[in-house]
Short mmCIF file of C-alpha atoms and ligand atoms in Angstrom, two decimals:
data_model
loop_
_atom_site.label_atom_id
_atom_site.label_comp_id
_atom_site.label_asym_id
_atom_site.label_seq_id
_atom_site.Cartn_x
_atom_site.Cartn_y
_atom_site.Cartn_z
CA MET A 4 32.34 -15.17 2.71
CA GLU A 5 30.15 -16.69 0.05
CA TYR A 6 26.92 -15.21 -1.20
CA PRO A 7 24.30 -16.65 -3.57
CA LEU A 8 24.05 -14.73 -6.87
CA PRO A 9 21.52 -15.43 -9.63
CA LEU A 10 23.08 -17.10 -12.68
CA PRO A 11 22.06 -14.29 -15.10
CA VAL A 12 23.87 -11.76 -12.88
CA ILE A 13 26.99 -13.95 -12.84
CA HIS A 14 26.78 -14.27 -16.61
CA ILE A 15 26.75 -10.50 -17.13
CA LEU A 16 29.62 -9.90 -14.68
CA GLU A 17 31.70 -12.62 -16.33
CA SER A 18 30.97 -11.45 -19.88
CA LEU A 19 32.04 -7.90 -19.04
CA LYS A 20 35.23 -9.16 -17.39
CA GLN A 21 36.09 -11.41 -20.32
CA ALA A 22 35.69 -8.45 -22.66
CA GLY A 23 38.30 -6.62 -20.58
CA PHE A 24 36.02 -4.37 -18.51
CA GLU A 25 35.56 -3.91 -14.79
CA ALA A 26 32.20 -5.10 -13.47
CA TYR A 27 30.57 -4.86 -10.04
CA ILE A 28 27.22 -5.50 -8.50
CA VAL A 29 26.38 -2.26 -6.74
CA GLY A 30 23.96 -0.41 -4.49
CA GLY A 31 20.83 -1.93 -2.96
CA CYS A 32 21.57 -5.49 -4.08
CA VAL A 33 24.93 -5.53 -2.27
CA ARG A 34 23.35 -3.97 0.81
CA ASP A 35 20.61 -6.61 0.79
CA LEU A 36 23.02 -9.51 0.21
CA LEU A 37 25.05 -8.44 3.24
CA LEU A 38 21.92 -8.00 5.32
CA LYS A 39 20.52 -11.35 4.14
CA ARG A 40 17.49 -9.75 2.52
CA VAL A 41 16.17 -10.63 -0.93
CA PRO A 42 17.35 -7.85 -3.30
CA LYS A 43 14.46 -6.15 -5.13
CA ASP A 44 16.58 -5.68 -8.22
CA TRP A 45 20.16 -6.27 -9.32
CA ASP A 46 22.30 -3.41 -10.60
CA ILE A 47 25.67 -3.73 -12.23
CA THR A 48 28.17 -0.92 -12.74
CA THR A 49 31.07 -1.02 -15.18
CA ASN A 50 33.67 1.10 -16.96
CA ALA A 51 32.31 -0.14 -20.30
CA GLU A 52 30.45 2.60 -22.19
CA PRO A 53 26.79 2.19 -23.14
CA GLU A 54 27.61 1.27 -26.76
CA GLN A 55 30.08 -1.38 -25.58
CA ILE A 56 27.54 -2.83 -23.14
CA GLN A 57 24.92 -2.92 -25.89
CA ALA A 58 27.29 -4.69 -28.25
CA LEU A 59 28.04 -7.35 -25.63
CA PHE A 60 24.38 -7.95 -24.80
CA PRO A 61 22.34 -7.60 -27.98
CA ASP A 62 19.09 -8.45 -26.20
CA HIS A 63 18.56 -5.22 -24.28
CA VAL A 64 16.48 -2.11 -23.82
CA TYR A 65 18.17 1.25 -23.94
CA GLU A 66 16.84 4.68 -23.14
CA ASN A 67 19.48 7.19 -23.88
CA THR A 68 18.80 9.60 -20.96
CA PHE A 69 21.08 8.21 -18.26
CA GLY A 70 23.22 5.75 -20.16
CA THR A 71 21.73 2.70 -18.42
CA VAL A 72 21.41 -0.46 -20.51
CA GLY A 73 18.69 -2.86 -19.41
CA VAL A 74 19.92 -6.34 -20.27
CA LYS A 75 17.09 -8.81 -20.83
CA VAL A 76 17.64 -12.13 -19.07
CA LYS A 77 15.65 -15.27 -18.42
CA ARG A 78 13.23 -14.78 -15.54
CA PHE A 79 14.81 -15.59 -12.22
CA HIS A 80 13.56 -13.07 -9.70
CA PRO A 81 11.09 -14.48 -7.18
CA LEU A 82 9.13 -11.20 -7.16
CA THR A 83 8.69 -10.79 -10.93
CA PRO A 84 4.97 -10.62 -11.77
CA PRO A 85 3.82 -13.64 -13.81
CA GLN A 86 2.91 -11.63 -16.91
CA TYR A 87 6.55 -10.61 -17.54
CA GLU A 88 8.41 -12.68 -20.10
CA TYR A 89 11.89 -11.77 -18.92
CA ASP A 90 13.79 -9.96 -16.15
CA ILE A 91 15.92 -6.87 -16.68
CA ILE A 92 19.30 -6.31 -15.12
CA GLU A 93 20.45 -2.71 -15.28
CA VAL A 94 24.04 -2.22 -16.38
CA THR A 95 25.28 1.35 -15.92
CA THR A 96 28.51 3.01 -16.90
CA TYR A 97 30.41 4.65 -13.99
CA ARG A 98 29.08 8.17 -13.83
CA THR A 99 28.68 11.29 -11.76
CA GLU A 100 25.69 13.55 -11.77
CA THR A 101 25.86 17.31 -11.66
CA GLY A 102 23.51 20.25 -11.73
CA TYR A 103 20.25 19.28 -9.98
CA SER A 104 18.76 22.71 -10.63
CA ASP A 105 15.28 21.22 -10.15
CA HIS A 106 16.30 19.28 -6.98
CA ARG A 107 15.36 15.96 -8.50
CA ARG A 108 17.11 15.20 -11.76
CA PRO A 109 20.71 15.86 -12.63
CA ASP A 110 21.13 18.46 -15.37
CA GLN A 111 24.00 16.46 -16.66
CA VAL A 112 25.29 12.91 -16.38
CA THR A 113 29.02 12.57 -16.92
CA PHE A 114 30.75 9.25 -17.40
CA VAL A 115 33.78 8.78 -15.16
CA THR A 116 36.58 6.26 -15.17
CA THR A 117 36.76 4.95 -11.62
CA LEU A 118 34.34 3.13 -9.37
CA PRO A 119 34.83 5.37 -6.28
CA GLU A 120 33.73 8.38 -8.32
CA ASP A 121 30.54 6.52 -9.16
CA LEU A 122 29.99 5.44 -5.56
CA ALA A 123 30.25 9.07 -4.44
CA ARG A 124 27.00 10.00 -6.29
CA ARG A 125 24.97 7.42 -4.36
CA ASP A 126 22.65 8.47 -1.57
CA PHE A 127 23.61 6.56 1.60
CA THR A 128 26.79 4.79 2.64
CA ILE A 129 24.97 1.43 2.90
CA ASN A 130 23.86 1.95 -0.72
CA ALA A 131 27.36 2.87 -1.89
CA LEU A 132 28.90 -0.58 -1.65
CA ALA A 133 30.07 -2.50 -4.70
CA ALA A 134 31.32 -6.06 -5.06
CA SER A 135 33.23 -7.90 -7.76
CA LEU A 136 33.00 -11.58 -8.40
CA ASP A 137 36.20 -13.48 -7.59
CA HIS A 138 35.09 -17.00 -7.89
CA TYR A 139 31.91 -19.02 -8.09
CA THR A 140 30.89 -22.60 -7.60
CA PRO A 141 28.36 -23.70 -10.18
CA SER A 142 25.58 -25.54 -8.56
CA LYS A 143 25.16 -29.22 -9.35
CA ASP A 144 21.42 -29.17 -9.15
CA THR A 145 19.07 -27.10 -11.26
CA SER A 146 19.31 -24.15 -8.88
CA GLU A 147 19.17 -20.68 -10.42
CA THR A 148 21.90 -19.30 -8.18
CA ALA A 149 25.53 -20.12 -7.48
CA LEU A 150 27.61 -19.44 -4.41
CA CYS A 151 30.08 -16.65 -5.07
CA THR A 152 33.17 -15.29 -3.37
CA LEU A 153 32.99 -11.51 -3.57
CA SER A 154 35.45 -8.64 -3.05
CA LEU A 155 33.84 -5.60 -1.51
CA VAL A 156 34.66 -2.03 -2.49
CA ASP A 157 33.63 0.14 0.43
CA THR A 158 34.85 3.68 -0.17
CA PHE A 159 32.46 5.32 2.33
CA ASP A 160 32.50 2.79 5.17
CA GLY A 161 29.08 1.41 4.35
CA LEU A 162 30.00 -1.81 6.10
CA GLY A 163 30.83 0.06 9.32
CA ASP A 164 27.48 1.87 9.16
CA MET A 165 25.73 -1.40 8.46
CA GLN A 166 27.26 -2.86 11.60
CA LYS A 167 26.21 0.21 13.57
CA LYS A 168 22.79 0.09 11.86
CA VAL A 169 23.06 3.68 10.73
CA ILE A 170 21.66 5.36 7.61
CA ARG A 171 24.16 8.06 6.75
CA ALA A 172 24.33 10.25 3.66
CA VAL A 173 27.39 9.91 1.44
CA GLY A 174 29.24 13.22 1.85
CA ASN A 175 27.49 16.37 3.06
CA PRO A 176 23.84 15.48 3.80
CA GLU A 177 22.49 18.97 3.20
CA GLN A 178 24.13 19.18 -0.18
CA ARG A 179 22.94 15.69 -1.10
CA PHE A 180 19.32 16.53 -0.17
CA GLU A 181 19.52 19.82 -1.99
CA GLU A 182 20.56 17.93 -5.12
CA ASP A 183 17.70 15.46 -4.90
CA ALA A 184 14.89 15.84 -2.39
CA LEU A 185 13.68 12.28 -2.97
CA ARG A 186 16.62 11.16 -0.85
CA ILE A 187 14.83 12.66 2.17
CA MET A 188 11.96 10.22 1.67
CA ARG A 189 14.36 7.39 0.93
CA ALA A 190 16.15 7.96 4.26
CA ILE A 191 12.91 7.41 6.14
CA ARG A 192 11.86 4.56 3.91
CA PHE A 193 15.11 2.68 4.56
CA ALA A 194 14.80 3.34 8.30
CA SER A 195 11.31 1.77 8.32
CA GLU A 196 12.22 -1.10 6.04
CA LEU A 197 15.46 -2.07 7.76
CA ARG A 198 14.41 -1.55 11.36
CA LEU A 199 13.85 -4.77 13.20
CA PRO A 200 10.70 -5.10 15.28
CA THR A 201 11.80 -3.98 18.74
CA LYS A 202 10.33 -7.07 20.38
CA THR A 203 12.84 -9.32 18.64
CA ILE A 204 16.10 -7.57 19.43
CA SER A 205 17.83 -6.09 22.40
CA SER A 206 20.86 -4.57 20.61
CA ALA A 207 20.91 -1.25 18.72
CA ASN A 208 18.30 -0.86 16.02
CA TRP A 209 18.46 0.95 12.69
CA SER A 210 18.28 4.71 12.85
CA ILE A 211 19.21 7.75 10.79
CA ASP A 212 22.57 9.31 11.64
CA ALA A 213 22.17 12.55 13.63
CA SER A 214 23.49 15.01 11.06
CA THR A 215 21.66 13.24 8.22
CA LEU A 216 18.48 13.49 10.32
CA GLU A 217 19.03 17.20 10.94
CA ALA A 218 19.38 17.70 7.19
CA VAL A 219 16.16 15.72 6.60
CA LYS A 220 14.35 18.20 8.85
CA LYS A 221 16.01 21.22 7.31
CA TYR A 222 15.14 20.20 3.76
CA ALA A 223 11.61 18.93 4.51
CA SER A 224 9.98 21.68 2.46
CA SER A 225 11.92 20.72 -0.65
CA LEU A 226 9.59 17.72 -0.94
CA ASN A 227 7.49 20.25 -2.82
CA THR A 228 9.95 20.05 -5.68
CA ILE A 229 9.48 16.35 -6.38
CA SER A 230 6.58 14.69 -8.11
CA LEU A 231 3.71 13.37 -6.03
CA GLU A 232 4.06 9.99 -7.74
CA ARG A 233 7.59 9.57 -6.43
CA ILE A 234 6.57 10.70 -2.95
CA ARG A 235 3.65 8.31 -3.10
CA ASP A 236 5.85 5.34 -4.05
CA GLU A 237 8.17 5.92 -1.11
CA PHE A 238 5.22 6.54 1.20
CA SER A 239 3.64 3.25 0.11
CA ARG A 240 6.83 1.39 0.88
CA ILE A 241 6.91 2.98 4.33
CA ILE A 242 3.40 1.88 5.18
CA LEU A 243 3.97 -1.60 3.75
CA SER A 244 7.14 -1.99 5.82
CA PRO A 245 7.30 -3.93 9.09
CA ASN A 246 7.76 -0.64 10.98
CA ALA A 247 5.04 1.34 9.32
CA ALA A 248 4.02 3.32 12.41
CA PHE A 249 7.62 4.16 13.24
CA GLY A 250 8.07 5.44 9.67
CA VAL A 251 4.90 7.55 9.66
CA GLU A 252 5.77 9.01 13.07
CA LEU A 253 9.23 9.83 11.73
CA LEU A 254 7.61 11.55 8.74
CA ARG A 255 5.72 13.72 11.23
CA THR A 256 8.59 14.54 13.60
CA THR A 257 10.85 15.45 10.70
CA GLY A 258 8.20 17.77 9.28
CA LEU A 259 7.64 15.77 6.07
CA LEU A 260 4.10 14.58 6.77
CA LYS A 261 2.61 18.02 6.26
CA TYR A 262 3.72 17.84 2.63
CA ILE A 263 2.19 14.40 2.20
CA ILE A 264 -0.97 13.99 4.34
CA PRO A 265 -1.39 17.13 6.46
CA GLU A 266 -4.92 15.97 7.35
CA LEU A 267 -3.46 13.20 9.55
CA GLU A 268 -1.74 15.78 11.72
CA GLU A 269 -5.12 17.22 12.70
CA GLY A 270 -5.43 14.24 15.06
CA VAL A 271 -2.27 15.03 17.02
CA GLY A 272 -3.18 15.74 20.65
CA VAL A 273 -6.91 15.24 19.97
CA GLY A 274 -8.23 13.23 22.90
CA GLN A 275 -11.08 10.77 22.50
CA ASN A 276 -13.76 9.57 24.88
CA LEU A 277 -13.72 7.25 27.84
CA HIS A 278 -13.24 4.14 25.75
CA HIS A 279 -10.02 5.28 24.17
CA ILE A 280 -6.68 5.62 25.85
CA TYR A 281 -4.96 7.06 22.79
CA THR A 282 -5.29 10.33 20.92
CA VAL A 283 -6.68 10.18 17.39
CA TRP A 284 -3.17 10.40 15.91
CA GLU A 285 -1.77 7.64 18.12
CA HIS A 286 -4.76 5.44 17.43
CA ASN A 287 -4.46 5.82 13.64
CA LEU A 288 -0.78 4.90 13.88
CA ARG A 289 -1.44 1.89 16.06
CA ALA A 290 -4.20 0.70 13.76
CA LEU A 291 -1.70 0.77 10.90
CA GLU A 292 0.89 -1.03 12.99
CA THR A 293 -1.47 -3.86 13.92
CA CYS A 294 -3.07 -4.16 10.48
CA PRO A 295 -3.03 -7.87 9.63
CA SER A 296 -3.27 -7.30 5.88
CA PRO A 297 -0.30 -6.87 3.53
CA LYS A 298 -2.51 -5.09 0.98
CA LEU A 299 -1.78 -1.45 0.25
CA HIS A 300 -5.39 -0.26 0.20
CA VAL A 301 -6.19 -1.99 3.48
CA ARG A 302 -3.14 -0.48 5.18
CA LEU A 303 -4.05 2.95 3.82
CA ALA A 304 -7.57 2.48 5.18
CA ALA A 305 -6.21 1.39 8.58
CA LEU A 306 -4.07 4.53 8.76
CA LEU A 307 -6.87 6.80 7.58
CA HIS A 308 -9.89 5.13 9.17
CA ASP A 309 -10.35 7.85 11.82
CA VAL A 310 -8.92 10.77 9.83
CA GLY A 311 -12.36 12.41 9.99
CA LYS A 312 -12.51 12.45 13.80
CA PRO A 313 -10.87 15.82 14.52
CA ARG A 314 -13.30 17.58 12.15
CA THR A 315 -16.36 15.93 13.70
CA LYS A 316 -15.45 16.09 17.36
CA GLN A 317 -18.09 17.54 19.64
CA GLY A 318 -17.77 18.11 23.33
CA ASP A 319 -14.76 17.39 25.40
CA GLY A 320 -13.37 14.78 27.70
CA TYR A 321 -14.85 11.37 28.20
CA ARG A 322 -18.23 12.24 26.68
CA SER A 323 -16.94 13.66 23.41
CA THR A 324 -18.52 12.37 20.22
CA PHE A 325 -17.43 11.97 16.62
CA TYR A 326 -20.74 11.51 14.77
CA ASN A 327 -20.36 10.91 11.07
CA HIS A 328 -16.57 10.69 11.25
CA ASP A 329 -16.72 7.57 9.07
CA HIS A 330 -18.36 9.37 6.17
CA VAL A 331 -16.39 12.60 6.64
CA GLY A 332 -13.23 10.47 6.86
CA ALA A 333 -14.17 8.63 3.66
CA ARG A 334 -14.52 11.90 1.79
CA MET A 335 -11.16 13.04 3.13
CA THR A 336 -9.57 9.69 2.23
CA LYS A 337 -10.75 10.03 -1.34
CA ILE A 338 -9.30 13.52 -1.63
CA ILE A 339 -5.99 12.56 0.02
CA LEU A 340 -5.39 9.44 -2.07
CA ALA A 341 -6.43 11.07 -5.33
CA ARG A 342 -4.11 13.97 -4.55
CA LEU A 343 -1.26 11.48 -4.06
CA LYS A 344 -2.20 10.03 -7.46
CA TYR A 345 -2.94 6.55 -6.24
CA PRO A 346 -4.61 4.41 -8.92
CA LYS A 347 -8.38 4.69 -9.04
CA ASP A 348 -9.07 1.22 -7.66
CA ILE A 349 -6.86 1.84 -4.61
CA VAL A 350 -8.61 5.17 -3.95
CA GLU A 351 -12.04 3.61 -4.30
CA LYS A 352 -11.39 0.56 -2.17
CA ALA A 353 -9.65 2.43 0.66
CA THR A 354 -12.49 5.00 0.65
CA LEU A 355 -15.10 2.25 0.81
CA LEU A 356 -13.33 0.64 3.77
CA VAL A 357 -13.08 3.92 5.71
CA ASP A 358 -16.72 4.69 4.92
CA ASN A 359 -17.89 1.35 6.31
CA HIS A 360 -15.46 0.71 9.13
CA LEU A 361 -18.10 1.26 11.81
CA PHE A 362 -20.34 -1.59 10.62
CA TYR A 363 -22.24 -2.88 13.57
CA TYR A 364 -22.06 -6.49 14.47
CA ASN A 365 -23.06 -8.30 17.58
CA VAL A 366 -23.67 -12.02 17.71
CA GLY A 367 -27.36 -12.81 18.11
CA GLU A 368 -28.38 -9.18 17.76
CA VAL A 369 -27.75 -8.51 14.08
CA THR A 370 -30.07 -10.15 11.61
CA GLU A 371 -29.15 -12.01 8.48
CA ALA A 372 -30.88 -9.29 6.49
CA SER A 373 -28.55 -6.64 7.85
CA VAL A 374 -25.50 -8.77 7.07
CA ARG A 375 -26.87 -9.08 3.55
CA ARG A 376 -27.28 -5.32 3.32
CA LEU A 377 -23.72 -4.83 4.52
CA ILE A 378 -22.48 -7.20 1.82
CA LYS A 379 -24.56 -5.43 -0.79
CA LYS A 380 -23.14 -2.07 0.24
CA VAL A 381 -19.51 -3.17 0.56
CA GLY A 382 -19.28 -6.02 -1.96
CA LEU A 383 -18.56 -9.60 -0.98
CA GLU A 384 -15.04 -9.34 -2.41
CA ASN A 385 -14.22 -6.52 0.04
CA MET A 386 -15.64 -8.06 3.22
CA HIS A 387 -12.39 -9.68 4.27
CA ASP A 388 -10.53 -6.38 3.89
CA LEU A 389 -13.22 -4.61 5.89
CA MET A 390 -12.75 -7.08 8.70
CA ASP A 391 -9.01 -6.52 8.60
CA VAL A 392 -9.63 -2.79 9.06
CA ARG A 393 -11.91 -3.59 11.99
CA ILE A 394 -9.25 -5.81 13.56
CA SER A 395 -6.71 -2.98 13.12
CA ASP A 396 -9.15 -0.53 14.70
CA ARG A 397 -9.68 -2.76 17.74
CA LEU A 398 -6.08 -3.80 18.24
CA GLY A 399 -4.95 -0.23 17.67
CA SER A 400 -7.24 1.10 20.37
CA GLY A 401 -5.36 -0.80 23.02
CA VAL A 402 -8.26 -3.04 24.00
CA PRO A 403 -6.91 -6.25 25.44
CA LYS A 404 -8.51 -8.48 22.82
CA ALA A 405 -9.51 -8.00 19.21
CA LYS A 406 -12.65 -10.01 20.04
CA PRO A 407 -11.97 -12.43 17.25
CA TYR A 408 -15.01 -14.52 18.15
CA LYS A 409 -17.38 -11.80 17.01
CA LEU A 410 -15.57 -11.45 13.73
CA ARG A 411 -15.36 -15.18 13.20
CA HIS A 412 -19.08 -15.30 13.74
CA LEU A 413 -19.56 -12.53 11.21
CA GLU A 414 -17.46 -14.45 8.72
CA TYR A 415 -19.75 -17.39 9.26
CA MET A 416 -22.81 -15.20 8.71
CA ILE A 417 -21.32 -13.74 5.55
CA ASP A 418 -20.73 -17.19 4.25
CA LYS A 419 -24.22 -18.21 5.13
CA VAL A 420 -26.08 -15.28 3.65
CA SER A 421 -23.91 -14.92 0.58
CA HIS A 422 -25.71 -17.93 -0.75
CA ASP A 423 -28.91 -15.88 -0.61
CA PRO A 424 -29.89 -13.33 -3.28
CA LEU A 425 -27.75 -10.21 -3.37
CA SER A 426 -28.08 -9.17 -6.97
CA VAL A 427 -31.03 -9.29 -9.34
CA LYS A 428 -29.27 -12.18 -11.07
CA MET A 429 -29.96 -14.30 -8.02
CA LEU A 430 -33.70 -13.74 -8.15
CA LYS A 431 -35.70 -16.72 -9.28
CA ILE A 432 -37.08 -14.66 -12.17
CA ASN A 433 -35.43 -12.41 -14.72
CA GLY A 434 -36.37 -9.67 -17.15
CA GLN A 435 -37.43 -12.15 -19.82
CA ASP A 436 -39.90 -13.78 -17.41
CA LEU A 437 -41.40 -10.41 -16.57
CA MET A 438 -41.87 -9.45 -20.21
CA ARG A 439 -43.47 -12.77 -21.03
CA GLU A 440 -45.66 -13.28 -17.97
CA LEU A 441 -46.76 -9.69 -17.53
CA ALA A 442 -46.88 -8.95 -21.25
CA ILE A 443 -44.83 -5.77 -20.98
CA ALA A 444 -42.46 -4.28 -23.52
CA PRO A 445 -38.70 -4.01 -22.91
CA GLY A 446 -37.79 -0.84 -21.05
CA PRO A 447 -36.41 0.63 -17.83
CA LYS A 448 -39.50 -0.40 -15.87
CA ILE A 449 -38.35 -4.02 -15.91
CA GLY A 450 -35.06 -3.20 -14.20
CA ALA A 451 -36.87 -1.04 -11.66
CA ILE A 452 -39.31 -3.83 -10.78
CA LEU A 453 -36.42 -6.27 -10.38
CA ASP A 454 -34.69 -3.78 -8.05
CA VAL A 455 -37.74 -3.53 -5.81
CA LEU A 456 -38.03 -7.32 -5.77
CA LEU A 457 -34.38 -7.58 -4.78
CA ALA A 458 -34.80 -5.04 -1.98
CA GLU A 459 -37.75 -7.04 -0.66
CA THR A 460 -35.95 -10.36 -1.03
CA ILE A 461 -33.03 -9.07 1.02
CA GLU A 462 -35.54 -8.52 3.82
CA ASP A 463 -37.30 -11.82 3.32
CA PRO A 464 -35.49 -14.49 1.31
CA LEU A 465 -38.59 -16.70 1.46
CA ILE A 466 -40.33 -14.63 -1.21
CA ASN A 467 -37.67 -15.68 -3.69
CA THR A 468 -39.83 -18.15 -5.56
CA ARG A 469 -40.97 -17.71 -9.13
CA GLU A 470 -44.61 -17.68 -8.15
CA LYS A 471 -44.33 -15.20 -5.27
CA LEU A 472 -42.12 -12.84 -7.22
CA LEU A 473 -44.49 -12.82 -10.20
CA THR A 474 -47.48 -12.12 -7.97
CA ARG A 475 -45.65 -9.22 -6.36
CA ALA A 476 -44.46 -7.99 -9.78
CA ARG A 477 -48.07 -7.75 -10.99
CA VAL A 478 -48.80 -5.39 -8.11
CA LEU A 479 -45.66 -3.36 -8.73
CA LEU A 480 -46.56 -2.98 -12.39
CA GLU A 481 -49.30 -0.54 -11.32
CA HIS A 482 -46.64 1.95 -10.18
CA ASN A 483 -44.89 4.30 -12.55
CA LEU A 484 -41.12 4.25 -13.07
CA ASP A 485 -40.27 7.02 -10.61
CA GLU A 486 -42.37 5.46 -7.89
CA LEU A 487 -40.67 2.12 -8.41
CA ARG A 488 -37.23 3.65 -8.24
CA THR A 489 -38.11 5.52 -5.06
CA LEU A 490 -39.56 2.36 -3.59
CA ALA A 491 -36.38 0.32 -4.20
CA GLN A 492 -34.26 3.15 -2.92
CA GLU A 493 -36.40 3.77 0.15
CA LYS A 494 -36.42 0.15 1.19
CA ILE A 495 -32.69 0.07 1.23
CA GLU A 496 -32.23 3.58 2.65
CA GLU A 497 -34.76 2.92 5.40
CA LYS A 498 -32.74 0.00 6.66
CA ARG A 499 -29.48 1.79 6.21
CA ASN A 500 -30.73 4.57 8.44
CA THR A 501 -31.77 2.18 11.17
CA ASP A 502 -28.32 0.65 10.97
CA ASP A 503 -26.63 4.04 11.11
CA GLN A 504 -28.71 4.93 14.12
CA SER A 505 -27.61 1.87 16.03
CA ILE A 506 -23.99 2.46 14.97
CA LYS A 507 -24.19 5.98 16.29
CA GLN A 508 -25.65 4.89 19.59
CA GLN A 509 -23.00 2.26 19.79
CA HIS A 510 -20.28 4.80 19.27
CA PHE A 511 -21.49 7.27 21.82
CA VAL A 512 -20.70 4.74 24.47
CA GLN A 513 -18.45 2.57 22.33
P1 ATP B 2 15.32 -0.96 -3.33
O1 ATP B 2 15.71 -1.63 -4.59
O2 ATP B 2 15.11 -1.87 -2.18
O3 ATP B 2 14.20 -0.01 -3.53
P2 ATP B 2 17.76 0.46 -3.65
O4 ATP B 2 18.69 1.15 -2.72
O5 ATP B 2 18.31 -0.67 -4.44
O6 ATP B 2 16.52 -0.02 -2.82
P3 ATP B 2 17.12 1.54 -6.21
O7 ATP B 2 16.11 2.56 -6.58
O8 ATP B 2 17.00 0.16 -6.74
O9 ATP B 2 17.16 1.54 -4.62
O10 ATP B 2 18.53 2.16 -6.61
C1 ATP B 2 19.73 1.40 -6.69
C2 ATP B 2 20.89 2.22 -6.16
O11 ATP B 2 21.01 3.43 -6.89
C3 ATP B 2 20.77 2.65 -4.70
O12 ATP B 2 21.17 1.65 -3.81
C4 ATP B 2 21.70 3.85 -4.69
O13 ATP B 2 23.04 3.47 -4.68
C5 ATP B 2 21.40 4.49 -6.03
N1 ATP B 2 20.28 5.46 -5.94
C6 ATP B 2 18.99 5.24 -6.18
N2 ATP B 2 18.26 6.36 -6.03
C7 ATP B 2 19.14 7.32 -5.69
C8 ATP B 2 19.02 8.71 -5.42
N3 ATP B 2 17.83 9.31 -5.44
N4 ATP B 2 20.16 9.39 -5.13
C9 ATP B 2 21.37 8.78 -5.10
N5 ATP B 2 21.54 7.48 -5.34
C10 ATP B 2 20.46 6.75 -5.64
MG1 MG B 3 17.34 -1.76 -5.85
#
């Protein structure tokens, strides 16, 4: 069978062969080619030693730790971010790894002479396939790939497992997980990434082989030995995968979740009130599953949006309440994501979305001013994400419709009011005007007056004329700085409280 390979990959394979070495594409890229997925990266393995590889490809990066030479090639990968000038193809000398006294990094890397020895160190049989290039047909057009005839080397029956849709450790799973605990996370990540949505197939779906799965459970606690950053990266891939809920549920049933986000497990078996058919845990999972956004922070927010419910639950049965679970959940989200070492902007945005996911909106009932306040609180740039979390929340609660009309109407309102003043910059006067017209010296009082004017303009956009604002500013000038600050704050807080009140009422009966 013929497979499309990028020209730079073909070039490296051919150059190694011409120099008298063996050369294979190996690992994930072979797996993905066979499964008709786009490989994330291309890895090549060879019997050439690192110095020989470096001599053949002078344009390279080399870090001496594992003997991998990164050959720089012209950009070809569809997923390479635009700021990168070139792509890197990793060329690695056949090797085995021994030691693993810290359960994550080999103590020693030893070069070996045959490909099967190298394949034996790889994690799963589907990742232990290699292929050499027999023949290729250069493309006539300007295409960046060429069709290649490949010869597979399949020492561990990866192809058989691929046909059975099974993720199976190479060799003894317990030993392999003891060597490197990250493989436990990778097993679940591959299961969620490869699994086909159940709606679309009737045949067997991807799963983890029974003894590999038993070993995953047995070695769950060794997740403690690997860095949170590596756990986080695998976790992110699970929740970005098409079977995110399946993956997170698998993390729980295998006992891994308690080393990642134990707080989520508090929702297991916690019933809700009469408007919910699912427990808190099931609902969080379903919200993630139905999340329409591909963005990491939105998916994290969908998964965590009700994480605060178990800690705020009062009463039992159909009249139970969860007052304040949004704010409690936001605090928990911040702690969870910071602990997992997510970048600051992801932590902040996901926290903001959880904090505001209960925003109240009903066509005809909610005023433009309150939409403006919501935008001010959340930021116009985050409104779309907030709506995606709301859609996840609704779809994930098993209600028949996501009520898209309401949200479409809100989108319309956002559009409408976002042309009205939301920041002091949008006021028809600025600090300079105040200093000139009111003859006051530069100082914090100017900013405070502008803040009060903004708070008042949010309530009544009609006062946003130069004349009206200056008249009001003359009155405000009589107040001292603290009074002004309290005034601006109060105006906004006052309204926020009214909103919160109606949200709470809304949620008692939901
Ligand atoms: P993807 O690129 O989609 O994340 P992948 O399987 O290609 O998946 P990489 O991290 O690119 O993962 O690694 C390339 C190959 O290296 C794997 O297919 C596997 O053969 C081997 N490998 C990677 N990580 C490990 C590990 N922790 N233990 C054993 N082998 C590994
Ligand atoms: Mg890869």
